[in-house]
mmCIF file of C-alpha atoms in Angstrom:
data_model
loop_
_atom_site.group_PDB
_atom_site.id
_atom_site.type_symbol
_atom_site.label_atom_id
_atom_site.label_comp_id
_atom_site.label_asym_id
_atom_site.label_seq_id
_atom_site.Cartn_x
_atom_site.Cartn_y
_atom_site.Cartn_z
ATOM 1 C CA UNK I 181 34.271 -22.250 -168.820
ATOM 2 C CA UNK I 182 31.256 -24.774 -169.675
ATOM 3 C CA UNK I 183 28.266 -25.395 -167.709
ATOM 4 C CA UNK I 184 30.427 -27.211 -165.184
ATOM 5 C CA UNK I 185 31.640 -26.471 -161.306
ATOM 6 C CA UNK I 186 34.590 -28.184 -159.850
ATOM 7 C CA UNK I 187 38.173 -28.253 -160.295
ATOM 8 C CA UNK I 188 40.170 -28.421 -163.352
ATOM 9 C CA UNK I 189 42.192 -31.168 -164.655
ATOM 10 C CA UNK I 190 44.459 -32.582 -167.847
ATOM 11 C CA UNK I 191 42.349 -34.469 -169.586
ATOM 12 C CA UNK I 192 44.725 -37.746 -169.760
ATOM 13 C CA UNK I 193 44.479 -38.029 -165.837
ATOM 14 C CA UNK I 194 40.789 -40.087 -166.228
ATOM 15 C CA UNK I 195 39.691 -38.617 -162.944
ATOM 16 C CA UNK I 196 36.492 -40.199 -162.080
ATOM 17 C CA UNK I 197 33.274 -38.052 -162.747
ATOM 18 C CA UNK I 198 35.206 -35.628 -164.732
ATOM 19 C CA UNK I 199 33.544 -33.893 -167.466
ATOM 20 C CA UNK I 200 34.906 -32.171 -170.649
ATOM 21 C CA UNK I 201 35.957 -28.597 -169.967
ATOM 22 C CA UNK I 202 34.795 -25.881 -172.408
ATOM 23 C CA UNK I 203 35.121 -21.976 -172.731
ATOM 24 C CA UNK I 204 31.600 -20.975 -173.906
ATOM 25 C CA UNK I 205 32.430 -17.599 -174.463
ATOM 26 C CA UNK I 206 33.568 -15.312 -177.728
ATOM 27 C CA UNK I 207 37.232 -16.763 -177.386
ATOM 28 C CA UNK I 208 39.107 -18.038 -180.946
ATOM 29 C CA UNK I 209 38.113 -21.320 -181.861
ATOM 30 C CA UNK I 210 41.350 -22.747 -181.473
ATOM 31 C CA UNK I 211 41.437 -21.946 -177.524
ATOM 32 C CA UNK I 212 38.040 -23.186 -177.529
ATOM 33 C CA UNK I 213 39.429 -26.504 -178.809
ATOM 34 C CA UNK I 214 42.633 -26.182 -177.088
ATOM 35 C CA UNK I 215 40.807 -26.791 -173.710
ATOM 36 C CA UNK I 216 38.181 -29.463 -175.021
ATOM 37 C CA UNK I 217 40.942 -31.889 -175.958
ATOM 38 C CA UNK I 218 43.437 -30.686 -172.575
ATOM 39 C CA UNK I 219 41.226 -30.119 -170.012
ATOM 40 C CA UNK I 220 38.483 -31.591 -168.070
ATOM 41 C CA UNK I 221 36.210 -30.295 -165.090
ATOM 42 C CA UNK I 222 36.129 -32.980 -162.264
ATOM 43 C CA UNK I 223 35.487 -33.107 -157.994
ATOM 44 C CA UNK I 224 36.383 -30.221 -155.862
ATOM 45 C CA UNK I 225 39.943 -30.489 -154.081
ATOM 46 C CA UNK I 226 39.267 -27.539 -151.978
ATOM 47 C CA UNK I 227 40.252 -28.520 -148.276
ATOM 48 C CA UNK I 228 36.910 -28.002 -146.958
ATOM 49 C CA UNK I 229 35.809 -30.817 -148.355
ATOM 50 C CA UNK I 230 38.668 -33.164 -147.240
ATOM 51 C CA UNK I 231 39.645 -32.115 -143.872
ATOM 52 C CA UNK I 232 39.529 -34.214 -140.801
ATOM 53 C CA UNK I 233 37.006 -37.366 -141.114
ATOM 54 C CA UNK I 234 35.414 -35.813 -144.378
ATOM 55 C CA UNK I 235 38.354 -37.317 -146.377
ATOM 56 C CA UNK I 236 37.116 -40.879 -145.607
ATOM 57 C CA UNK I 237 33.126 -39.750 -146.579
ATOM 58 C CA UNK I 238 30.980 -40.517 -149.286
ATOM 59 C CA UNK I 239 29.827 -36.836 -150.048
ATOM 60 C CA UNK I 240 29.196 -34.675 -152.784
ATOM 61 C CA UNK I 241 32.299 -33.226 -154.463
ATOM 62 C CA UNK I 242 31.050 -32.636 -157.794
ATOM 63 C CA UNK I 243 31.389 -31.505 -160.737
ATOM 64 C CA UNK I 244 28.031 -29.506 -160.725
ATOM 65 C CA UNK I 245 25.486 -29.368 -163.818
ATOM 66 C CA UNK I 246 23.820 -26.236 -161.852
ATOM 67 C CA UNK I 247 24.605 -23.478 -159.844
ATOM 68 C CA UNK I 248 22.502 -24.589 -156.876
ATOM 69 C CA UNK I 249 23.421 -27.962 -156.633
ATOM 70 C CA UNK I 250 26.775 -26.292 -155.259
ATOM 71 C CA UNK I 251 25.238 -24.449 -152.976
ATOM 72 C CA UNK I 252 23.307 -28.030 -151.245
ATOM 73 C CA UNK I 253 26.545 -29.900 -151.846
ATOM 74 C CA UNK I 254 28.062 -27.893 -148.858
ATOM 75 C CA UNK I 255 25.384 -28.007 -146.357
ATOM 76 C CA UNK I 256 24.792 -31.675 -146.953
ATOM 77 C CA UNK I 257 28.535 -32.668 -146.643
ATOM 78 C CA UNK I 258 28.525 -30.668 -142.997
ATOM 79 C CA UNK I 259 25.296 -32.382 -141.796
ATOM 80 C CA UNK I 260 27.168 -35.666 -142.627
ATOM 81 C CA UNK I 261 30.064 -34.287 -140.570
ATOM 82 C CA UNK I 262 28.293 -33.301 -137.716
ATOM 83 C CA UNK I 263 25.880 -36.149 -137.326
ATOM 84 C CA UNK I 264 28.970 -38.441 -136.896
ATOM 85 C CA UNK I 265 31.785 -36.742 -136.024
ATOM 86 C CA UNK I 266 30.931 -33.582 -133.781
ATOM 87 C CA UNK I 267 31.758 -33.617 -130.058
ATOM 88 C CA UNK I 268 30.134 -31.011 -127.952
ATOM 89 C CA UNK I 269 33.111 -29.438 -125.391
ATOM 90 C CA UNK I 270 32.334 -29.771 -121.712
ATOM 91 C CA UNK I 271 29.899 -27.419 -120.312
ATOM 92 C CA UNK I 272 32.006 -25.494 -118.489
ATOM 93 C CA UNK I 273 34.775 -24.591 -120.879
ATOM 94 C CA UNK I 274 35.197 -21.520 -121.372
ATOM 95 C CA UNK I 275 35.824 -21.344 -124.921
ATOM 96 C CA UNK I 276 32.313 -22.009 -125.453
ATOM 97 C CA UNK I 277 30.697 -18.974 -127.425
ATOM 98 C CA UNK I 278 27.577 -19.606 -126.822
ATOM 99 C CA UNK I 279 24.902 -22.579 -126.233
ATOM 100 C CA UNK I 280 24.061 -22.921 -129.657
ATOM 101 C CA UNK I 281 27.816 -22.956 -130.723
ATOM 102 C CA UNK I 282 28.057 -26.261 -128.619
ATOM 103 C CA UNK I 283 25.259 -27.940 -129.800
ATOM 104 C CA UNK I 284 25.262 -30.277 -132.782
ATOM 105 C CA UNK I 285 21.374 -29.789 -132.834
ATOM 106 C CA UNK I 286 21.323 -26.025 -133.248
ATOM 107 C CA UNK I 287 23.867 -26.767 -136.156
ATOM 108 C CA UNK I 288 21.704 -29.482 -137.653
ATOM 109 C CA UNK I 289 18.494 -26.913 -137.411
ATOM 110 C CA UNK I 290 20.308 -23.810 -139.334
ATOM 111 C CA UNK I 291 21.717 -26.121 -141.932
ATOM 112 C CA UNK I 292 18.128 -27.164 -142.406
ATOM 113 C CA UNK I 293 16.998 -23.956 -142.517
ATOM 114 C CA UNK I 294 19.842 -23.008 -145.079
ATOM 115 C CA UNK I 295 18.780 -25.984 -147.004
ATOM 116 C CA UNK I 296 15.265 -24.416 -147.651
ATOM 117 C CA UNK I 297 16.416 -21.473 -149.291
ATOM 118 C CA UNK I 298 19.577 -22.784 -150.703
ATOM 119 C CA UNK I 299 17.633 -23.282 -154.563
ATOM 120 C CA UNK I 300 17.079 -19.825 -154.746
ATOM 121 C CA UNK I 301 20.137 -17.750 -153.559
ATOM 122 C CA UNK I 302 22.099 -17.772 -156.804
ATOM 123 C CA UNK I 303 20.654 -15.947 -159.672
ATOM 124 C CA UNK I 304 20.361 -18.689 -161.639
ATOM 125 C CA UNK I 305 17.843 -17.107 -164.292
ATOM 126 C CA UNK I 306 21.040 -15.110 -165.384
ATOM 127 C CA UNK I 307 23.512 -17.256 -166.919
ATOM 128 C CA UNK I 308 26.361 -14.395 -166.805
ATOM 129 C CA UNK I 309 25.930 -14.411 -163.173
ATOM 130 C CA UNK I 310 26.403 -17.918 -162.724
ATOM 131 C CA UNK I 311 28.875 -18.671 -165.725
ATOM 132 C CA UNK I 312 31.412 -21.455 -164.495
ATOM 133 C CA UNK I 313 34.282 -18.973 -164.223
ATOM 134 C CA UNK I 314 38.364 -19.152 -163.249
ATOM 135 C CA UNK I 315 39.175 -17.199 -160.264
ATOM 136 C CA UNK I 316 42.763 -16.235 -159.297
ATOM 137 C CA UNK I 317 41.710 -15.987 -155.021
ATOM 138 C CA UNK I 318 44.715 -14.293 -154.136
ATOM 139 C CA UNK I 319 45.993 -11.665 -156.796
ATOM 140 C CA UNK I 320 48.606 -9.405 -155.363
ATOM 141 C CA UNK I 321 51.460 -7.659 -156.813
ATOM 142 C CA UNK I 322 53.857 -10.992 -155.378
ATOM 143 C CA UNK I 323 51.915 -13.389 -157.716
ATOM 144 C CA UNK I 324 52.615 -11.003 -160.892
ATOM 145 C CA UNK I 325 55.490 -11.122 -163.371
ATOM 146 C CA UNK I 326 56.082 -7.901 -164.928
ATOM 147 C CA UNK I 327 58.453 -7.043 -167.992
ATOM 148 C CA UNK I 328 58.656 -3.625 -170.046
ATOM 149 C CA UNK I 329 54.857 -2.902 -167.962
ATOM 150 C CA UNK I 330 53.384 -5.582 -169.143
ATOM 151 C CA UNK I 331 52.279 -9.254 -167.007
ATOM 152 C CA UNK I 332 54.437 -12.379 -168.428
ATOM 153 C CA UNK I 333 52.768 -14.073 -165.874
ATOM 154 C CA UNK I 334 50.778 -14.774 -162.501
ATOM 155 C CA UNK I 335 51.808 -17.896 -160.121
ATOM 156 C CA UNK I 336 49.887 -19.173 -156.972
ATOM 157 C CA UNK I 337 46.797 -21.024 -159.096
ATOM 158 C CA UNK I 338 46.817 -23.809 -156.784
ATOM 159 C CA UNK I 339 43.410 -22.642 -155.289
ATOM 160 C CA UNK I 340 41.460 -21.761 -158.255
ATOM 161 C CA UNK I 341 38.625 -24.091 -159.129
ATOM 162 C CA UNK I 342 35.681 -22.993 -162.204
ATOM 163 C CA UNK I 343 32.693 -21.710 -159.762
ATOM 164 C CA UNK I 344 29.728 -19.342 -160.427
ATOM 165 C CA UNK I 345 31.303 -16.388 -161.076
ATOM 166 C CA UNK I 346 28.878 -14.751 -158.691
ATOM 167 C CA UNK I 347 30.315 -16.144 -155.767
ATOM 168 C CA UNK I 348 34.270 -15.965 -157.741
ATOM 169 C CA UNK I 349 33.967 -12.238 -158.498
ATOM 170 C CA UNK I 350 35.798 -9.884 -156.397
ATOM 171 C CA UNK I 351 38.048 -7.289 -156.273
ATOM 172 C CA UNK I 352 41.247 -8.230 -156.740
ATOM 173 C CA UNK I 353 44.348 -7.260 -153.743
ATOM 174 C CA UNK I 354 45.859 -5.623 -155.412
ATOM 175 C CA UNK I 355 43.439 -2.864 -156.232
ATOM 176 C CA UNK I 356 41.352 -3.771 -153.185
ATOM 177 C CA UNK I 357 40.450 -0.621 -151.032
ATOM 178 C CA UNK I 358 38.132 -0.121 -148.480
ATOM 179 C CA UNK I 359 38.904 3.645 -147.060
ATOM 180 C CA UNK I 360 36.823 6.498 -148.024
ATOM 181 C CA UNK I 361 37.438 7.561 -151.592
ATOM 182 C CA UNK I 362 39.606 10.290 -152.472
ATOM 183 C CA UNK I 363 40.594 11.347 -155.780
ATOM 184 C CA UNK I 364 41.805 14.449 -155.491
ATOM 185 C CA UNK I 365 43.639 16.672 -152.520
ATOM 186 C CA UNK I 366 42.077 19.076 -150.454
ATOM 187 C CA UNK I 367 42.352 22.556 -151.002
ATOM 188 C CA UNK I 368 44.053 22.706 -146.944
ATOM 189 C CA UNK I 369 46.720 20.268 -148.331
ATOM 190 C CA UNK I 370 49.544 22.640 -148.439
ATOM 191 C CA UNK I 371 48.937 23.599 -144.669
ATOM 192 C CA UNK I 372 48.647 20.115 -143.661
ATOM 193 C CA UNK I 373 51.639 18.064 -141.075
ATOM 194 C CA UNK I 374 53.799 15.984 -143.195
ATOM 195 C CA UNK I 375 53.017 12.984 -141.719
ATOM 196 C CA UNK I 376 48.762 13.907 -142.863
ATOM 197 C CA UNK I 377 50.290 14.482 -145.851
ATOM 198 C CA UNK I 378 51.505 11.178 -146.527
ATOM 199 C CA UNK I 379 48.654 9.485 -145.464
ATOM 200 C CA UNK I 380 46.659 11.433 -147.722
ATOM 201 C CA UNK I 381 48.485 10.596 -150.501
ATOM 202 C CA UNK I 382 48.149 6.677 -150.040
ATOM 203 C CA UNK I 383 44.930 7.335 -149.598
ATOM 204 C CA UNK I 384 44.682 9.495 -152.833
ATOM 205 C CA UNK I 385 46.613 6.372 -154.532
ATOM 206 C CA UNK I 386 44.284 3.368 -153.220
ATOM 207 C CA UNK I 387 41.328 5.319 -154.616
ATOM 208 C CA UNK I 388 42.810 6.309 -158.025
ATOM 209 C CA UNK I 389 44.003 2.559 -158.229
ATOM 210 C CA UNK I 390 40.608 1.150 -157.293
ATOM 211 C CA UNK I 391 38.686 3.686 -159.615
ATOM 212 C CA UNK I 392 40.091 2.772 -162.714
ATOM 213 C CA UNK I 393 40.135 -0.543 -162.071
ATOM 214 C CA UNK I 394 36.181 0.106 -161.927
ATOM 215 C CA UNK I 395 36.146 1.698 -164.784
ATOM 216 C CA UNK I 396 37.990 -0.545 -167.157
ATOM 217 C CA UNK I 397 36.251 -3.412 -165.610
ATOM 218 C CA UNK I 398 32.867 -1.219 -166.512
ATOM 219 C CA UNK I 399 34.238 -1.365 -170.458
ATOM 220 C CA UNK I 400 36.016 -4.668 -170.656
ATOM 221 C CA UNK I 401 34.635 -7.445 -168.565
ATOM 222 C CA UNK I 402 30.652 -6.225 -167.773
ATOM 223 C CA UNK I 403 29.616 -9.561 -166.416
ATOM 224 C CA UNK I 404 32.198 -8.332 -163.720
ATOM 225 C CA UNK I 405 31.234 -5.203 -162.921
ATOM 226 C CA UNK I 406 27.559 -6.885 -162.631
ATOM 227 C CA UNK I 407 28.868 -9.135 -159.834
ATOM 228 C CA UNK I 408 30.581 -6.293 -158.362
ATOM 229 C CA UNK I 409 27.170 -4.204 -157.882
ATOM 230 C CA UNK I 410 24.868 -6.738 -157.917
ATOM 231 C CA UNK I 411 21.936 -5.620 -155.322
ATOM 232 C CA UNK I 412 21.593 -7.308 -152.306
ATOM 233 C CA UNK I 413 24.773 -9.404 -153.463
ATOM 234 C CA UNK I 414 26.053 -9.763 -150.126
ATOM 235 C CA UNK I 415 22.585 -11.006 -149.402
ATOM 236 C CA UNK I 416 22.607 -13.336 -151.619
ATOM 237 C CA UNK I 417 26.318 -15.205 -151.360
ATOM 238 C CA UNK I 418 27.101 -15.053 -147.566
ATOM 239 C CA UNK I 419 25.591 -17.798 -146.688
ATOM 240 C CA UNK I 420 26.981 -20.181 -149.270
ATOM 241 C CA UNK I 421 30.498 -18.231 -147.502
ATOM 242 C CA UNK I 422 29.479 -19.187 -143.675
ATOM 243 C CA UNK I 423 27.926 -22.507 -144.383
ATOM 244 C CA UNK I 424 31.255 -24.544 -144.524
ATOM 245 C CA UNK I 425 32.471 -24.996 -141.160
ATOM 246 C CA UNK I 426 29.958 -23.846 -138.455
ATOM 247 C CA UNK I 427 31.368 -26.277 -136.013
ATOM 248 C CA UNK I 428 34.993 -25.531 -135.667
ATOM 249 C CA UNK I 429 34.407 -21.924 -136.614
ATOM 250 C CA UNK I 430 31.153 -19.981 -135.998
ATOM 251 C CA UNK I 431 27.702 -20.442 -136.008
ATOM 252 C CA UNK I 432 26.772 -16.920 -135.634
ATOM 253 C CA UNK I 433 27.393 -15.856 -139.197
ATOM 254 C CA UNK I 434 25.403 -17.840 -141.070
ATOM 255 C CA UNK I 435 22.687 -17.519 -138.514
ATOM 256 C CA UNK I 436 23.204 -13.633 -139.216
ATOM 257 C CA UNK I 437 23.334 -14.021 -143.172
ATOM 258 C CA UNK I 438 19.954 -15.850 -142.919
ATOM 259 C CA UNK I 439 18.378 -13.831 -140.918
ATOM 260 C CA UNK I 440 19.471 -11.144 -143.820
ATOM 261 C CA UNK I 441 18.134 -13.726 -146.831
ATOM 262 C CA UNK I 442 14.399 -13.845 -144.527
ATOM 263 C CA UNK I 443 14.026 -9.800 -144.588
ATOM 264 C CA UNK I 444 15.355 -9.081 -147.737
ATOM 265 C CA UNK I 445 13.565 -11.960 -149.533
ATOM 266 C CA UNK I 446 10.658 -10.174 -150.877
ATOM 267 C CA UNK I 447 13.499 -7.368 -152.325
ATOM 268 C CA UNK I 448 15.554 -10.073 -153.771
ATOM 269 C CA UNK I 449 12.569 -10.437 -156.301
ATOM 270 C CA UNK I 450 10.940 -13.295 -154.930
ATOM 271 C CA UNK I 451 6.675 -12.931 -154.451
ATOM 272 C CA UNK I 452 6.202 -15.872 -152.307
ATOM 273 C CA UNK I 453 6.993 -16.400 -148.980
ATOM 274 C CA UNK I 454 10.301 -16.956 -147.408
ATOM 275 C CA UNK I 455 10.452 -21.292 -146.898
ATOM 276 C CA UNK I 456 12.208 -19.649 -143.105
ATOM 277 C CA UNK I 457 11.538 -17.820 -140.286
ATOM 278 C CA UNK I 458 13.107 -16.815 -137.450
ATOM 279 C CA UNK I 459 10.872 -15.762 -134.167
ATOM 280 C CA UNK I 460 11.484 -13.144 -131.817
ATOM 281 C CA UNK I 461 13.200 -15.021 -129.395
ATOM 282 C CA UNK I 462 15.457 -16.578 -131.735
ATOM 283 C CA UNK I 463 16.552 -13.089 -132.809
ATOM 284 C CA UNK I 464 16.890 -12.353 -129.414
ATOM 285 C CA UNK I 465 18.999 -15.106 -128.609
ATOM 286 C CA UNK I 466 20.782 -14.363 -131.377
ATOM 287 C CA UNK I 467 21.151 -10.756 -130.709
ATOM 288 C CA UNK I 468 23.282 -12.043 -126.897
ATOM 289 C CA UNK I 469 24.746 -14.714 -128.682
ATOM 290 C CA UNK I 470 26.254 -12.247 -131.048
ATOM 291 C CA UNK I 471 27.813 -9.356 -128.413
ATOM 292 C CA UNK I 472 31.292 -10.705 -128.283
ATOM 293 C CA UNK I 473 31.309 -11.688 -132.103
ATOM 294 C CA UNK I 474 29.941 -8.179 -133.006
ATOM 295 C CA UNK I 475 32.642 -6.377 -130.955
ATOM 296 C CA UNK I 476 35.482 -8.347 -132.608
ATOM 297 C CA UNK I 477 33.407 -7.576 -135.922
ATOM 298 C CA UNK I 478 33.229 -3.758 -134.815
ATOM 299 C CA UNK I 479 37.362 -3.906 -134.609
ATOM 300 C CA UNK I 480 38.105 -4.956 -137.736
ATOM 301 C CA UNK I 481 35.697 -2.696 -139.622
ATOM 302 C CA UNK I 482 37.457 0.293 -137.579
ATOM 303 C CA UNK I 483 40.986 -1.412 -139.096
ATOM 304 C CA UNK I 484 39.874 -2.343 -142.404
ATOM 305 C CA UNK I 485 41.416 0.529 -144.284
ATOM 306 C CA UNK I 486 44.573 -1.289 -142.815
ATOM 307 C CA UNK I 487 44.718 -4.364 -142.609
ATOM 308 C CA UNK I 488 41.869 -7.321 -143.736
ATOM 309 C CA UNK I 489 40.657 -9.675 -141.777
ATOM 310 C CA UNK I 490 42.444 -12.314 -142.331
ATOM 311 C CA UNK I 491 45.467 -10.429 -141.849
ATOM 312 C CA UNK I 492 46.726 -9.101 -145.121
ATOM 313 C CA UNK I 493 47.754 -5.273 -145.849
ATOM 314 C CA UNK I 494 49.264 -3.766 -148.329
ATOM 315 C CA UNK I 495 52.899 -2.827 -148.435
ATOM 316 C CA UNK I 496 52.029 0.896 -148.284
ATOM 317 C CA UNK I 497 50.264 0.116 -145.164
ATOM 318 C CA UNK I 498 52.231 -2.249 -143.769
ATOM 319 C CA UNK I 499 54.342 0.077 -140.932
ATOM 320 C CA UNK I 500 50.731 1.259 -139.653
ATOM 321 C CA UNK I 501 49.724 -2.182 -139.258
ATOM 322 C CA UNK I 502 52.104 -2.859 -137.413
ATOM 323 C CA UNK I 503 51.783 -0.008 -135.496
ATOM 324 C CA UNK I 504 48.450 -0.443 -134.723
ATOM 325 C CA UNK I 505 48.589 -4.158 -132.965
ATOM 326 C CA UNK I 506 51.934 -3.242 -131.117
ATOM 327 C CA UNK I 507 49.568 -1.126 -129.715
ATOM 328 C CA UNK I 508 47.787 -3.257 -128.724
ATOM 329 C CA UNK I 509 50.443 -6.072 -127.799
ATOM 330 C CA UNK I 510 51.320 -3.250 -125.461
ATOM 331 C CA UNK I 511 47.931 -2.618 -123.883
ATOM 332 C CA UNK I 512 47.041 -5.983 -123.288
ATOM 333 C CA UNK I 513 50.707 -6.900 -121.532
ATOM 334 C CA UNK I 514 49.798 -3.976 -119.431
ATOM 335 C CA UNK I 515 46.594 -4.851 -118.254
ATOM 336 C CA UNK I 516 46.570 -8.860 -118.334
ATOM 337 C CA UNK I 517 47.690 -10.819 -114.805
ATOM 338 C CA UNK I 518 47.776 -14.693 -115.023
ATOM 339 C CA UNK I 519 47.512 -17.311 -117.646
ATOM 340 C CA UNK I 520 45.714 -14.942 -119.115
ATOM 341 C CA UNK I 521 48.662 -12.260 -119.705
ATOM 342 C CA UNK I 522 51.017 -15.528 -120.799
ATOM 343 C CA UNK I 523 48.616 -17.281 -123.413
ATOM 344 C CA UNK I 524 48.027 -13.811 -124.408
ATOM 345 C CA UNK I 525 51.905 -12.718 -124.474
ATOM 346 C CA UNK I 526 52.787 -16.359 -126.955
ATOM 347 C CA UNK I 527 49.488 -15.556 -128.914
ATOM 348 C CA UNK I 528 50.536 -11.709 -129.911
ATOM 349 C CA UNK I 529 54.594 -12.743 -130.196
ATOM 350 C CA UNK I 530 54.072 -12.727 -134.022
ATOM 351 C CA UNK I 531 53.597 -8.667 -133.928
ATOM 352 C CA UNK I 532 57.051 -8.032 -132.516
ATOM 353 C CA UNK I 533 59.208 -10.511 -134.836
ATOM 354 C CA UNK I 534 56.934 -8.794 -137.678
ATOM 355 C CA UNK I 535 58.348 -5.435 -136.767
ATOM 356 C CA UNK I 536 61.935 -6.755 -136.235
ATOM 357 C CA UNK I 537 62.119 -8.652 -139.655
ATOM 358 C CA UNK I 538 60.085 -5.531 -140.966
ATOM 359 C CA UNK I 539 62.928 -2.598 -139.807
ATOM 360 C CA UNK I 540 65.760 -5.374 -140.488
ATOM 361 C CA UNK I 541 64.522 -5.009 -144.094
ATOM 362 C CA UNK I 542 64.308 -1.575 -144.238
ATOM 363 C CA UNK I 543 67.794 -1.167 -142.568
ATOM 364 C CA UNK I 544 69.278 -3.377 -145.784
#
């Protein structure tokens, strides 16, 4: 798409502050015209920016000349948030993650911070990197229509918007793999239990699928494969990722991707000093803050050849996942007492019905 960010529209709906949409790359000149007269790039829909009081606020929703201006829009719209609407939870709660978690100040201060070094995270001296680009979010074999091997078509676009495709570039599901790569089977594989067997062959499979994904991507689309090994990319984009919601989800990780941005500055090509810093005892507080939240972290990097953290696996993997937090149902019915054992017993209810429906399916 055009130098534009924001959502995408029919051009007949006069949206206010929409923009003409245009594909600025070597497409035919009748698509190119095609979207010009159909299409238009206007505000953001994403829910971020329209949940709870933010609905009813005068902030920022685009469409965005530059990357950048993106990247400030977010921050600004949660200081606005925060400022009015956030209500610290009684001290002695004990939901309360930590002091800074709690405290609209310590929110206010790292969205400051962010604020400083917001200008330079995206790459903005290379336009490939930033291109306004069309993301599919969510691209798993359920959202594909396949006839004779080839796609007819893919559903479930309601979340795509045109962003810098430095932040939009991923891998997709469906190829997504995050085991050890294996490409061929070891010379023991013969002797090996059935059941290793099998797992080694998913395995194999995931790694196969994933490596030629890489490849092709390396011929056909090389602005992708860019993205997809840009240095320090992580560095760079996490905290444009953490920055939306501190309040009602975590404070830690933006803190943490900041922290990152101040001690890899210097390697991210930059030769002036970092506009933050964080002292000692900020990293230290950080560091306590941060025990709980790193052990939950710990637990899904252990699981994430299984399932991802936000709860999708794939089919192939689907029995071990739920294998793995019956487990755990199990454990924690055995060792709760109290409220604790019954919040805990509704919370994890979900993992039994999964395996019911799961076998009842299998059964059919």
């Amino acid at each position: 798409m055009g130098p534009r960010y924001g959502n995408l529209y029919y051009s007949g709906e006069a949206v206010p502050g929409a923009v003409v949409a245009e594909v600025v790359n070597d497409t035919s000149p009748e698509l190119k015209m095609d979207v010009k007269t159909r299409f238009s790039i206007g505000p953001v829909v994403a829910r971020d920016f329209w949940t709870k009081e933010r609905s009813a606020m005068d902030i920022d929703r685009g469409p965005w000349h530059l990357p950048h201006e993106y990247a400030v829009a977010l921050a600004r719209r949660e200081q606005q948030w925060i400022e009015k609407y956030a209500i610290p939870k009684p001290a002695n709660d004990q939901l309360i993650t930590s002091t800074a978690q709690n405290s609209p100040e310590a929110h206010l201060s790292l969205l400051k911070q962010y604020l400083q070094v917001a200008p330079y995270l995206l790459p903005a001296d290379d336009p490939n990197l930033v291109a306004s680009t069309i993301w599919h979010t969510d691209l798993h074999a359920g959202n594909l229509f396949v006839d004779k091997g080839r796609i007819t078509s893919v559903i479930d676009w309601q979340e795509a918007w045109a962003g810098p495709l430095v932040l939009q570039g991923r891998h997709p599901r469906l190829v997504d793999y995050q085991g050890d790569i294996i490409l061929r089977p070891p010379p023991n594989f013969k002797d090996l239990e059935l059941n290793e067997k099998a797992r080694l062959k998913k395995q194999i499979a995931s790694s196969i699928i994933l490596y030629l994904y890489e490849q092709q991507t390396a011929k056909l689309n090389p602005n992708l494969n860019r993205v997809l090994r840009l240095k320090l990319g992580r560095v760079r984009c996490e905290p444009i990722s953490f920055v939306g919601d501190t309040w009602d989800d975590d404070i830690l990780p933006l803190r943490e991707s900041l922290i990152k941005v101040e001690s890899h500055w210097h390697e991210l090509g930059f030769n002036f000093a970092c506009p933050i810093h964080f002292t000692q005892d900020e990293l230290q507080r950080h560091t306590e803050d941060g025990e709980g939240w790193n052990e939950v972290q710990d637990f899904w990097g252990a699981v994430e050849g299984i399932v991802a953290r936000d709860g999708w696996t794939p089919h192939s993997m689907y029995d071990e996942a739920v294998a793995l937090f019956s487990e755990l149902r199990e454990f924690g019915l055995k060792n709760l007492i109290g409220k604790e054992r019954k919040d805990f017993e509704a919370q994890t209810r979900w993992v039994e019905s999964s395996s019911q429906s799961h076998n009842d399916g299998n059964a059919e």
